[in-house]
Amino acid sequence: MPARAKRVAAVVVGGVLAVGGCSTDEDTSEAEPSSSPVPSRALVVWADGMCEATDGFETLKEESARGIKNVTDPPADAMTPIDIETDSYLSGTSSSLDSLAQGLDGMRKTGITAADRLHDRLAKDVAKAAKEADELSDFMAVYGLSQKEKTDRAKRVAELVEALKMPKPGLSGVVADEPKLAVAHRLAPRCVPPAKPSPSPTPSPSSTGPLPKAEDGKDTAACKDGNCEILVTGPVDLVVGEWDLHVTVQGSTVTITRSDSSGFVSNMSFGDGGGAGFATAGGKETTVDGTAVHKDRAVLKFSTK
């Protein structure tokens, strides 16, 4: 995974998730008192990369656990044939390990012993697992194998992922002991702490009545330029400006899974009257407003500027 130029941060305020780009030098001077240790830009980039790697590490382990279960214990109503599910698990998990390994490999040293030790140990462990997973998932090696042989390979890949452990002390421990790194961590976009979920709001009168008319109806193609207002009545994939989005509405909650060309993936959720925003550093900002969110449908307005 090449070093990404796109950096994204997310915070939730009053039920609305907003995403912004990297802090500027001016922002830093306002946010940090003059007595605070001033980290270099390189240290902020390092913290950002380690936060991304840490999140990717946890996501990898969670997705691998779900994926191997679909291979070894598929649900009775599974729609995907087991051979395709197995091939998908092998290639997807191997690719995720490669991406994580490449991202870690592209990071520079900080000169802080504990920080560099954490990075080096994690990078070494992930690189080793990625190499073994690549060999087990190689297309030419897998092609022509029986389903049992493929399943055995999938189990071995799952064991590699399960065996990966975050070195101790982890990032939070290292950050706590290094003042400059702590400031860099606060400034790094990917290191924004997860927001505490807010209490479920009482449904507004509009959540039980008819939905307002969406300007573009169900025409998701209208969103390609980054601006549209659409009706969502079920899971839908759409392109909004630079982002590929998967949108679902369930339990009066809109959930948006977004990804960009760099491979970055994240989720955001909001209810009636809420919204979200996402942007790339130095790029355009896209916002989405929940004009109306009912139990399993919603009118969403996307705006890009």
PDB file of C-alpha atoms in Angstrom:
ATOM      1  CA  MET A   1       0.000   0.000   0.000  1.00  0.00           C
ATOM      2  CA  PRO A   2       1.812   3.125  -1.171  1.00  0.00           C
ATOM      3  CA  ALA A   3       1.994   6.045   1.213  1.00  0.00           C
ATOM      4  CA  ARG A   4      -1.283   7.857   0.873  1.00  0.00           C
ATOM      5  CA  ALA A   5      -1.515  11.552   0.050  1.00  0.00           C
ATOM      6  CA  LYS A   6      -5.093  11.567   1.265  1.00  0.00           C
ATOM      7  CA  ARG A   7      -5.533  12.037   5.003  1.00  0.00           C
ATOM      8  CA  VAL A   8      -8.927  11.953   6.630  1.00  0.00           C
ATOM      9  CA  ALA A   9     -10.138  12.788  10.147  1.00  0.00           C
ATOM     10  CA  ALA A  10     -13.527  12.111  11.704  1.00  0.00           C
ATOM     11  CA  VAL A  11     -15.340  13.470  14.748  1.00  0.00           C
ATOM     12  CA  VAL A  12     -18.940  13.200  15.853  1.00  0.00           C
ATOM     13  CA  VAL A  13     -20.687  16.271  17.259  1.00  0.00           C
ATOM     14  CA  GLY A  14     -24.342  16.177  18.187  1.00  0.00           C
ATOM     15  CA  GLY A  15     -24.933  13.047  16.151  1.00  0.00           C
ATOM     16  CA  VAL A  16     -23.266  14.482  13.040  1.00  0.00           C
ATOM     17  CA  LEU A  17     -20.035  12.942  11.839  1.00  0.00           C
ATOM     18  CA  ALA A  18     -17.689  15.361  10.089  1.00  0.00           C
ATOM     19  CA  VAL A  19     -14.417  14.640   8.340  1.00  0.00           C
ATOM     20  CA  GLY A  20     -11.678  17.097   7.541  1.00  0.00           C
ATOM     21  CA  GLY A  21      -8.145  17.267   6.200  1.00  0.00           C
ATOM     22  CA  CYS A  22      -4.768  17.698   7.848  1.00  0.00           C
ATOM     23  CA  SER A  23      -4.270  20.576  10.276  1.00  0.00           C
ATOM     24  CA  THR A  24      -2.364  23.545   8.928  1.00  0.00           C
ATOM     25  CA  ASP A  25       0.512  25.213  10.712  1.00  0.00           C
ATOM     26  CA  GLU A  26      -1.872  28.012  11.590  1.00  0.00           C
ATOM     27  CA  ASP A  27      -4.345  25.534  13.061  1.00  0.00           C
ATOM     28  CA  THR A  28      -1.567  24.018  15.154  1.00  0.00           C
ATOM     29  CA  SER A  29      -0.516  27.333  16.623  1.00  0.00           C
ATOM     30  CA  GLU A  30      -4.074  28.038  17.690  1.00  0.00           C
ATOM     31  CA  ALA A  31      -4.730  24.565  19.059  1.00  0.00           C
ATOM     32  CA  GLU A  32      -1.517  24.149  21.060  1.00  0.00           C
ATOM     33  CA  PRO A  33      -0.336  26.608  23.701  1.00  0.00           C
ATOM     34  CA  SER A  34       3.111  28.072  23.155  1.00  0.00           C
ATOM     35  CA  SER A  35       4.501  26.013  26.027  1.00  0.00           C
ATOM     36  CA  SER A  36       3.584  22.722  24.332  1.00  0.00           C
ATOM     37  CA  PRO A  37       6.369  20.756  22.639  1.00  0.00           C
ATOM     38  CA  VAL A  38       6.184  21.342  18.896  1.00  0.00           C
ATOM     39  CA  PRO A  39       6.457  18.147  16.838  1.00  0.00           C
ATOM     40  CA  SER A  40       7.970  18.128  13.376  1.00  0.00           C
ATOM     41  CA  ARG A  41       5.731  17.593  10.384  1.00  0.00           C
ATOM     42  CA  ALA A  42       7.475  14.251   9.871  1.00  0.00           C
ATOM     43  CA  LEU A  43       6.442  13.138  13.359  1.00  0.00           C
ATOM     44  CA  VAL A  44       2.815  14.066  12.659  1.00  0.00           C
ATOM     45  CA  VAL A  45       2.992  12.042   9.434  1.00  0.00           C
ATOM     46  CA  TRP A  46       4.454   9.102  11.361  1.00  0.00           C
ATOM     47  CA  ALA A  47       1.694   9.244  13.986  1.00  0.00           C
ATOM     48  CA  ASP A  48      -0.886   9.439  11.215  1.00  0.00           C
ATOM     49  CA  GLY A  49       0.604   6.395   9.514  1.00  0.00           C
ATOM     50  CA  MET A  50       0.762   4.367  12.714  1.00  0.00           C
ATOM     51  CA  CYS A  51      -2.846   5.202  13.571  1.00  0.00           C
ATOM     52  CA  GLU A  52      -3.843   4.080  10.091  1.00  0.00           C
ATOM     53  CA  ALA A  53      -1.809   0.890  10.479  1.00  0.00           C
ATOM     54  CA  THR A  54      -3.285   0.187  13.913  1.00  0.00           C
ATOM     55  CA  ASP A  55      -6.826   0.605  12.603  1.00  0.00           C
ATOM     56  CA  GLY A  56      -5.992  -1.525   9.574  1.00  0.00           C
ATOM     57  CA  PHE A  57      -4.501  -4.203  11.829  1.00  0.00           C
ATOM     58  CA  GLU A  58      -7.684  -4.481  13.914  1.00  0.00           C
ATOM     59  CA  THR A  59      -9.928  -4.390  10.836  1.00  0.00           C
ATOM     60  CA  LEU A  60      -7.869  -7.139   9.196  1.00  0.00           C
ATOM     61  CA  LYS A  61      -8.259  -9.436  12.194  1.00  0.00           C
ATOM     62  CA  GLU A  62     -12.009  -8.805  12.450  1.00  0.00           C
ATOM     63  CA  GLU A  63     -12.638  -9.336   8.730  1.00  0.00           C
ATOM     64  CA  SER A  64     -10.479 -12.458   8.660  1.00  0.00           C
ATOM     65  CA  ALA A  65     -12.428 -13.978  11.560  1.00  0.00           C
ATOM     66  CA  ARG A  66     -15.733 -13.319   9.790  1.00  0.00           C
ATOM     67  CA  GLY A  67     -14.409 -14.497   6.441  1.00  0.00           C
ATOM     68  CA  ILE A  68     -13.019 -17.815   7.592  1.00  0.00           C
ATOM     69  CA  LYS A  69     -16.282 -18.566   9.405  1.00  0.00           C
ATOM     70  CA  ASN A  70     -18.115 -18.145   6.086  1.00  0.00           C
ATOM     71  CA  VAL A  71     -15.712 -20.689   4.598  1.00  0.00           C
ATOM     72  CA  THR A  72     -15.695 -23.296   7.355  1.00  0.00           C
ATOM     73  CA  ASP A  73     -19.240 -22.801   8.658  1.00  0.00           C
ATOM     74  CA  PRO A  74     -21.292 -21.103   5.937  1.00  0.00           C
ATOM     75  CA  PRO A  75     -24.830 -20.038   6.838  1.00  0.00           C
ATOM     76  CA  ALA A  76     -27.650 -22.180   5.507  1.00  0.00           C
ATOM     77  CA  ASP A  77     -28.926 -19.299   3.348  1.00  0.00           C
ATOM     78  CA  ALA A  78     -25.510 -18.386   1.936  1.00  0.00           C
ATOM     79  CA  MET A  79     -25.844 -16.879  -1.538  1.00  0.00           C
ATOM     80  CA  THR A  80     -22.193 -17.288  -2.554  1.00  0.00           C
ATOM     81  CA  PRO A  81     -20.946 -20.750  -3.598  1.00  0.00           C
ATOM     82  CA  ILE A  82     -18.390 -22.107  -1.147  1.00  0.00           C
ATOM     83  CA  ASP A  83     -15.602 -22.302  -3.743  1.00  0.00           C
ATOM     84  CA  ILE A  84     -16.023 -18.638  -4.627  1.00  0.00           C
ATOM     85  CA  GLU A  85     -16.230 -17.706  -0.934  1.00  0.00           C
ATOM     86  CA  THR A  86     -12.968 -19.560  -0.288  1.00  0.00           C
ATOM     87  CA  ASP A  87     -11.162 -17.984  -3.241  1.00  0.00           C
ATOM     88  CA  SER A  88     -12.410 -14.570  -2.145  1.00  0.00           C
ATOM     89  CA  TYR A  89     -11.187 -15.093   1.407  1.00  0.00           C
ATOM     90  CA  LEU A  90      -7.739 -16.214   0.268  1.00  0.00           C
ATOM     91  CA  SER A  91      -7.191 -13.372  -2.185  1.00  0.00           C
ATOM     92  CA  GLY A  92      -8.811 -10.700  -0.024  1.00  0.00           C
ATOM     93  CA  THR A  93      -6.943 -11.563   3.169  1.00  0.00           C
ATOM     94  CA  SER A  94      -3.629 -11.863   1.352  1.00  0.00           C
ATOM     95  CA  SER A  95      -4.216  -8.488  -0.305  1.00  0.00           C
ATOM     96  CA  SER A  96      -5.082  -6.855   3.022  1.00  0.00           C
ATOM     97  CA  LEU A  97      -1.912  -8.214   4.615  1.00  0.00           C
ATOM     98  CA  ASP A  98       0.152  -6.962   1.679  1.00  0.00           C
ATOM     99  CA  SER A  99      -1.389  -3.497   1.926  1.00  0.00           C
ATOM    100  CA  LEU A 100      -0.721  -3.292   5.646  1.00  0.00           C
ATOM    101  CA  ALA A 101       2.863  -4.523   5.202  1.00  0.00           C
ATOM    102  CA  GLN A 102       3.572  -2.030   2.416  1.00  0.00           C
ATOM    103  CA  GLY A 103       2.131   0.851   4.420  1.00  0.00           C
ATOM    104  CA  LEU A 104       4.337   0.037   7.398  1.00  0.00           C
ATOM    105  CA  ASP A 105       7.382  -0.472   5.179  1.00  0.00           C
ATOM    106  CA  GLY A 106       6.959   3.025   3.731  1.00  0.00           C
ATOM    107  CA  MET A 107       7.215   4.795   7.096  1.00  0.00           C
ATOM    108  CA  ARG A 108      10.349   6.637   8.206  1.00  0.00           C
ATOM    109  CA  LYS A 109      12.137   6.382  11.549  1.00  0.00           C
ATOM    110  CA  THR A 110      11.213   8.898  14.249  1.00  0.00           C
ATOM    111  CA  GLY A 111      14.372   8.752  16.320  1.00  0.00           C
ATOM    112  CA  ILE A 112      12.201   7.909  19.331  1.00  0.00           C
ATOM    113  CA  THR A 113      13.343   4.498  20.549  1.00  0.00           C
ATOM    114  CA  ALA A 114       9.995   3.196  21.835  1.00  0.00           C
ATOM    115  CA  ALA A 115       8.105   4.433  18.766  1.00  0.00           C
ATOM    116  CA  ASP A 116      10.560   2.929  16.298  1.00  0.00           C
ATOM    117  CA  ARG A 117      10.657  -0.340  18.226  1.00  0.00           C
ATOM    118  CA  LEU A 118       6.859  -0.602  18.061  1.00  0.00           C
ATOM    119  CA  HIS A 119       6.830   0.094  14.337  1.00  0.00           C
ATOM    120  CA  ASP A 120       9.694  -2.277  13.524  1.00  0.00           C
ATOM    121  CA  ARG A 121       8.226  -5.209  15.469  1.00  0.00           C
ATOM    122  CA  LEU A 122       4.799  -4.760  13.928  1.00  0.00           C
ATOM    123  CA  ALA A 123       6.232  -4.310  10.433  1.00  0.00           C
ATOM    124  CA  LYS A 124       8.360  -7.448  10.777  1.00  0.00           C
ATOM    125  CA  ASP A 125       5.466  -9.605  12.035  1.00  0.00           C
ATOM    126  CA  VAL A 126       3.034  -8.376   9.374  1.00  0.00           C
ATOM    127  CA  ALA A 127       5.589  -8.759   6.556  1.00  0.00           C
ATOM    128  CA  LYS A 128       6.278 -12.355   7.595  1.00  0.00           C
ATOM    129  CA  ALA A 129       2.563 -13.214   7.697  1.00  0.00           C
ATOM    130  CA  ALA A 130       1.991 -11.464   4.362  1.00  0.00           C
ATOM    131  CA  LYS A 131       4.739 -13.487   2.678  1.00  0.00           C
ATOM    132  CA  GLU A 132       3.308 -16.792   3.896  1.00  0.00           C
ATOM    133  CA  ALA A 133      -0.248 -15.767   2.992  1.00  0.00           C
ATOM    134  CA  ASP A 134       0.881 -14.807  -0.517  1.00  0.00           C
ATOM    135  CA  GLU A 135       2.345 -18.276  -1.010  1.00  0.00           C
ATOM    136  CA  LEU A 136      -0.817 -19.970   0.260  1.00  0.00           C
ATOM    137  CA  SER A 137      -3.085 -17.745  -1.853  1.00  0.00           C
ATOM    138  CA  ASP A 138      -1.076 -17.681  -5.072  1.00  0.00           C
ATOM    139  CA  PHE A 139      -3.506 -18.112  -7.969  1.00  0.00           C
ATOM    140  CA  MET A 140      -1.404 -20.652  -9.835  1.00  0.00           C
ATOM    141  CA  ALA A 141      -0.867 -22.675  -6.656  1.00  0.00           C
ATOM    142  CA  VAL A 142      -4.561 -22.663  -5.781  1.00  0.00           C
ATOM    143  CA  TYR A 143      -5.878 -23.252  -9.291  1.00  0.00           C
ATOM    144  CA  GLY A 144      -7.090 -26.800  -9.752  1.00  0.00           C
ATOM    145  CA  LEU A 145      -7.073 -27.702  -6.063  1.00  0.00           C
ATOM    146  CA  SER A 146     -10.017 -29.509  -4.526  1.00  0.00           C
ATOM    147  CA  GLN A 147     -12.360 -27.600  -2.249  1.00  0.00           C
ATOM    148  CA  LYS A 148     -10.905 -29.371   0.785  1.00  0.00           C
ATOM    149  CA  GLU A 149      -7.377 -28.333  -0.191  1.00  0.00           C
ATOM    150  CA  LYS A 150      -8.501 -24.732  -0.679  1.00  0.00           C
ATOM    151  CA  THR A 151     -10.252 -24.759   2.673  1.00  0.00           C
ATOM    152  CA  ASP A 152      -7.130 -26.075   4.351  1.00  0.00           C
ATOM    153  CA  ARG A 153      -5.145 -23.204   2.853  1.00  0.00           C
ATOM    154  CA  ALA A 154      -7.772 -20.716   3.999  1.00  0.00           C
ATOM    155  CA  LYS A 155      -7.538 -22.091   7.548  1.00  0.00           C
ATOM    156  CA  ARG A 156      -3.767 -21.677   7.516  1.00  0.00           C
ATOM    157  CA  VAL A 157      -4.094 -18.067   6.371  1.00  0.00           C
ATOM    158  CA  ALA A 158      -6.657 -17.449   9.115  1.00  0.00           C
ATOM    159  CA  GLU A 159      -4.234 -18.894  11.665  1.00  0.00           C
ATOM    160  CA  LEU A 160      -1.521 -16.513  10.445  1.00  0.00           C
ATOM    161  CA  VAL A 161      -3.797 -13.519  10.962  1.00  0.00           C
ATOM    162  CA  GLU A 162      -5.083 -14.758  14.310  1.00  0.00           C
ATOM    163  CA  ALA A 163      -1.497 -15.229  15.538  1.00  0.00           C
ATOM    164  CA  LEU A 164      -0.631 -11.595  14.852  1.00  0.00           C
ATOM    165  CA  LYS A 165      -0.525  -9.569  18.055  1.00  0.00           C
ATOM    166  CA  MET A 166       0.004  -5.855  18.540  1.00  0.00           C
ATOM    167  CA  PRO A 167       3.413  -5.410  20.217  1.00  0.00           C
ATOM    168  CA  LYS A 168       3.501  -4.101  23.790  1.00  0.00           C
ATOM    169  CA  PRO A 169       3.477  -1.301  24.669  1.00  0.00           C
ATOM    170  CA  GLY A 170       1.048  -0.357  21.939  1.00  0.00           C
ATOM    171  CA  LEU A 171       0.709   3.019  20.266  1.00  0.00           C
ATOM    172  CA  SER A 172      -1.282   4.581  23.115  1.00  0.00           C
ATOM    173  CA  GLY A 173       1.367   3.547  25.623  1.00  0.00           C
ATOM    174  CA  VAL A 174       4.214   4.894  23.516  1.00  0.00           C
ATOM    175  CA  VAL A 175       2.371   8.156  22.908  1.00  0.00           C
ATOM    176  CA  ALA A 176       1.669   8.643  26.614  1.00  0.00           C
ATOM    177  CA  ASP A 177       5.407   8.607  27.416  1.00  0.00           C
ATOM    178  CA  GLU A 178       6.546  10.986  24.668  1.00  0.00           C
ATOM    179  CA  PRO A 179       5.280  14.626  24.880  1.00  0.00           C
ATOM    180  CA  LYS A 180       6.133  15.565  21.288  1.00  0.00           C
ATOM    181  CA  LEU A 181       4.625  12.366  19.984  1.00  0.00           C
ATOM    182  CA  ALA A 182       1.508  12.999  22.059  1.00  0.00           C
ATOM    183  CA  VAL A 183       1.060  16.387  20.363  1.00  0.00           C
ATOM    184  CA  ALA A 184       1.750  14.839  16.951  1.00  0.00           C
ATOM    185  CA  HIS A 185      -0.833  12.169  17.715  1.00  0.00           C
ATOM    186  CA  ARG A 186      -3.462  14.837  18.493  1.00  0.00           C
ATOM    187  CA  LEU A 187      -2.689  16.642  15.245  1.00  0.00           C
ATOM    188  CA  ALA A 188      -2.642  13.568  13.002  1.00  0.00           C
ATOM    189  CA  PRO A 189      -5.948  13.223  11.080  1.00  0.00           C
ATOM    190  CA  ARG A 190      -6.198   9.454  11.410  1.00  0.00           C
ATOM    191  CA  CYS A 191      -5.616   9.613  15.153  1.00  0.00           C
ATOM    192  CA  VAL A 192      -8.857  11.377  16.052  1.00  0.00           C
ATOM    193  CA  PRO A 193     -10.271   9.362  18.967  1.00  0.00           C
ATOM    194  CA  PRO A 194     -13.513   7.486  18.318  1.00  0.00           C
ATOM    195  CA  ALA A 195     -16.498   9.456  19.482  1.00  0.00           C
ATOM    196  CA  LYS A 196     -18.744   8.080  22.180  1.00  0.00           C
ATOM    197  CA  PRO A 197     -22.118   7.088  20.758  1.00  0.00           C
ATOM    198  CA  SER A 198     -24.815   9.605  21.565  1.00  0.00           C
ATOM    199  CA  PRO A 199     -28.161   8.499  23.004  1.00  0.00           C
ATOM    200  CA  SER A 200     -30.737   7.572  20.387  1.00  0.00           C
ATOM    201  CA  PRO A 201     -32.854  10.649  19.727  1.00  0.00           C
ATOM    202  CA  THR A 202     -36.614  10.568  20.115  1.00  0.00           C
ATOM    203  CA  PRO A 203     -38.095  10.148  16.633  1.00  0.00           C
ATOM    204  CA  SER A 204     -39.295  13.435  15.220  1.00  0.00           C
ATOM    205  CA  PRO A 205     -42.820  13.740  13.800  1.00  0.00           C
ATOM    206  CA  SER A 206     -41.374  13.580  10.286  1.00  0.00           C
ATOM    207  CA  SER A 207     -39.905  10.124  10.955  1.00  0.00           C
ATOM    208  CA  THR A 208     -43.373   8.584  10.993  1.00  0.00           C
ATOM    209  CA  GLY A 209     -44.941  10.492   8.092  1.00  0.00           C
ATOM    210  CA  PRO A 210     -44.344  10.375   4.346  1.00  0.00           C
ATOM    211  CA  LEU A 211     -40.858  11.123   3.097  1.00  0.00           C
ATOM    212  CA  PRO A 212     -40.324  14.428   1.304  1.00  0.00           C
ATOM    213  CA  LYS A 213     -39.731  14.185  -2.424  1.00  0.00           C
ATOM    214  CA  ALA A 214     -36.070  13.709  -3.377  1.00  0.00           C
ATOM    215  CA  GLU A 215     -34.964  16.022  -6.177  1.00  0.00           C
ATOM    216  CA  ASP A 216     -33.218  13.215  -8.082  1.00  0.00           C
ATOM    217  CA  GLY A 217     -35.474  10.366  -6.989  1.00  0.00           C
ATOM    218  CA  LYS A 218     -33.542   7.082  -6.999  1.00  0.00           C
ATOM    219  CA  ASP A 219     -31.167   8.210  -9.766  1.00  0.00           C
ATOM    220  CA  THR A 220     -27.799   7.531  -8.114  1.00  0.00           C
ATOM    221  CA  ALA A 221     -26.004   8.552 -11.312  1.00  0.00           C
ATOM    222  CA  ALA A 222     -26.953  12.139 -10.470  1.00  0.00           C
ATOM    223  CA  CYS A 223     -24.440  11.989  -7.608  1.00  0.00           C
ATOM    224  CA  LYS A 224     -21.342  11.513  -9.765  1.00  0.00           C
ATOM    225  CA  ASP A 225     -20.596  15.241  -9.783  1.00  0.00           C
ATOM    226  CA  GLY A 226     -20.791  15.304  -5.991  1.00  0.00           C
ATOM    227  CA  ASN A 227     -24.191  16.994  -5.735  1.00  0.00           C
ATOM    228  CA  CYS A 228     -27.559  15.264  -5.563  1.00  0.00           C
ATOM    229  CA  GLU A 229     -30.604  14.523  -3.440  1.00  0.00           C
ATOM    230  CA  ILE A 230     -31.718  10.900  -3.643  1.00  0.00           C
ATOM    231  CA  LEU A 231     -34.195   8.490  -2.134  1.00  0.00           C
ATOM    232  CA  VAL A 232     -32.658   5.374  -0.550  1.00  0.00           C
ATOM    233  CA  THR A 233     -35.028   2.461   0.088  1.00  0.00           C
ATOM    234  CA  GLY A 234     -32.490  -0.358   0.397  1.00  0.00           C
ATOM    235  CA  PRO A 235     -28.769  -1.051   0.202  1.00  0.00           C
ATOM    236  CA  VAL A 236     -27.265   0.957  -2.646  1.00  0.00           C
ATOM    237  CA  ASP A 237     -23.802   1.609  -4.104  1.00  0.00           C
ATOM    238  CA  LEU A 238     -23.069   4.990  -5.604  1.00  0.00           C
ATOM    239  CA  VAL A 239     -20.225   7.285  -6.603  1.00  0.00           C
ATOM    240  CA  VAL A 240     -20.221  10.760  -5.084  1.00  0.00           C
ATOM    241  CA  GLY A 241     -17.375  12.868  -6.414  1.00  0.00           C
ATOM    242  CA  GLU A 242     -14.121  11.126  -5.444  1.00  0.00           C
ATOM    243  CA  TRP A 243     -15.815   8.608  -3.149  1.00  0.00           C
ATOM    244  CA  ASP A 244     -17.300   5.152  -3.630  1.00  0.00           C
ATOM    245  CA  LEU A 245     -20.128   4.772  -1.118  1.00  0.00           C
ATOM    246  CA  HIS A 246     -22.288   1.903   0.093  1.00  0.00           C
ATOM    247  CA  VAL A 247     -25.429   3.163   1.829  1.00  0.00           C
ATOM    248  CA  THR A 248     -27.908   1.255   3.972  1.00  0.00           C
ATOM    249  CA  VAL A 249     -30.852   2.378   6.093  1.00  0.00           C
ATOM    250  CA  GLN A 250     -31.896   0.194   8.995  1.00  0.00           C
ATOM    251  CA  GLY A 251     -33.514   0.920  12.345  1.00  0.00           C
ATOM    252  CA  SER A 252     -33.892   4.626  11.448  1.00  0.00           C
ATOM    253  CA  THR A 253     -30.116   4.844  11.021  1.00  0.00           C
ATOM    254  CA  VAL A 254     -28.182   5.610   7.852  1.00  0.00           C
ATOM    255  CA  THR A 255     -24.851   3.808   7.583  1.00  0.00           C
ATOM    256  CA  ILE A 256     -22.382   4.856   4.913  1.00  0.00           C
ATOM    257  CA  THR A 257     -19.282   2.821   4.114  1.00  0.00           C
ATOM    258  CA  ARG A 258     -16.887   4.924   2.090  1.00  0.00           C
ATOM    259  CA  SER A 259     -13.692   4.153   0.227  1.00  0.00           C
ATOM    260  CA  ASP A 260     -11.319   6.061  -2.014  1.00  0.00           C
ATOM    261  CA  SER A 261      -8.797   5.202  -4.717  1.00  0.00           C
ATOM    262  CA  SER A 262      -6.062   4.661  -2.108  1.00  0.00           C
ATOM    263  CA  GLY A 263      -8.024   1.802  -0.560  1.00  0.00           C
ATOM    264  CA  PHE A 264      -9.013   3.670   2.611  1.00  0.00           C
ATOM    265  CA  VAL A 265     -12.313   2.357   4.008  1.00  0.00           C
ATOM    266  CA  SER A 266     -14.381   3.608   6.955  1.00  0.00           C
ATOM    267  CA  ASN A 267     -17.951   3.759   8.245  1.00  0.00           C
ATOM    268  CA  MET A 268     -20.190   6.556   9.502  1.00  0.00           C
ATOM    269  CA  SER A 269     -23.746   6.522  10.831  1.00  0.00           C
ATOM    270  CA  PHE A 270     -26.418   9.099  11.636  1.00  0.00           C
ATOM    271  CA  GLY A 271     -30.141   9.386  12.156  1.00  0.00           C
ATOM    272  CA  ASP A 272     -32.947  11.721  11.148  1.00  0.00           C
ATOM    273  CA  GLY A 273     -31.684  15.287  10.855  1.00  0.00           C
ATOM    274  CA  GLY A 274     -28.052  14.168  11.205  1.00  0.00           C
ATOM    275  CA  GLY A 275     -25.345  14.098   8.609  1.00  0.00           C
ATOM    276  CA  ALA A 276     -21.700  13.534   7.825  1.00  0.00           C
ATOM    277  CA  GLY A 277     -18.794  15.014   5.945  1.00  0.00           C
ATOM    278  CA  PHE A 278     -15.597  13.754   4.410  1.00  0.00           C
ATOM    279  CA  ALA A 279     -12.732  15.453   2.652  1.00  0.00           C
ATOM    280  CA  THR A 280      -9.202  14.956   1.401  1.00  0.00           C
ATOM    281  CA  ALA A 281      -6.320  17.141   2.480  1.00  0.00           C
ATOM    282  CA  GLY A 282      -6.200  20.067   0.058  1.00  0.00           C
ATOM    283  CA  GLY A 283      -9.151  18.625  -1.845  1.00  0.00           C
ATOM    284  CA  LYS A 284     -12.892  18.995  -2.028  1.00  0.00           C
ATOM    285  CA  GLU A 285     -15.239  18.538   0.909  1.00  0.00           C
ATOM    286  CA  THR A 286     -18.398  16.468   0.564  1.00  0.00           C
ATOM    287  CA  THR A 287     -21.238  16.583   3.059  1.00  0.00           C
ATOM    288  CA  VAL A 288     -24.370  14.473   3.335  1.00  0.00           C
ATOM    289  CA  ASP A 289     -27.495  15.574   5.193  1.00  0.00           C
ATOM    290  CA  GLY A 290     -30.220  13.250   6.380  1.00  0.00           C
ATOM    291  CA  THR A 291     -33.105  15.317   5.066  1.00  0.00           C
ATOM    292  CA  ALA A 292     -35.441  12.623   6.375  1.00  0.00           C
ATOM    293  CA  VAL A 293     -34.575   9.219   7.826  1.00  0.00           C
ATOM    294  CA  HIS A 294     -37.307   6.685   8.487  1.00  0.00           C
ATOM    295  CA  LYS A 295     -37.104   3.083   9.663  1.00  0.00           C
ATOM    296  CA  ASP A 296     -35.717   1.608   6.437  1.00  0.00           C
ATOM    297  CA  ARG A 297     -35.600   4.497   3.955  1.00  0.00           C
ATOM    298  CA  ALA A 298     -34.204   7.989   3.730  1.00  0.00           C
ATOM    299  CA  VAL A 299     -33.826  11.099   1.624  1.00  0.00           C
ATOM    300  CA  LEU A 300     -30.165  12.101   1.536  1.00  0.00           C
ATOM    301  CA  LYS A 301     -28.654  15.281   0.130  1.00  0.00           C
ATOM    302  CA  PHE A 302     -25.002  15.248  -0.976  1.00  0.00           C
ATOM    303  CA  SER A 303     -23.117  18.493  -1.544  1.00  0.00           C
ATOM    304  CA  THR A 304     -19.515  18.969  -2.673  1.00  0.00           C
ATOM    305  CA  LYS A 305     -17.507  22.165  -2.615  1.00  0.00           C
TER     306      LYS A 305
END
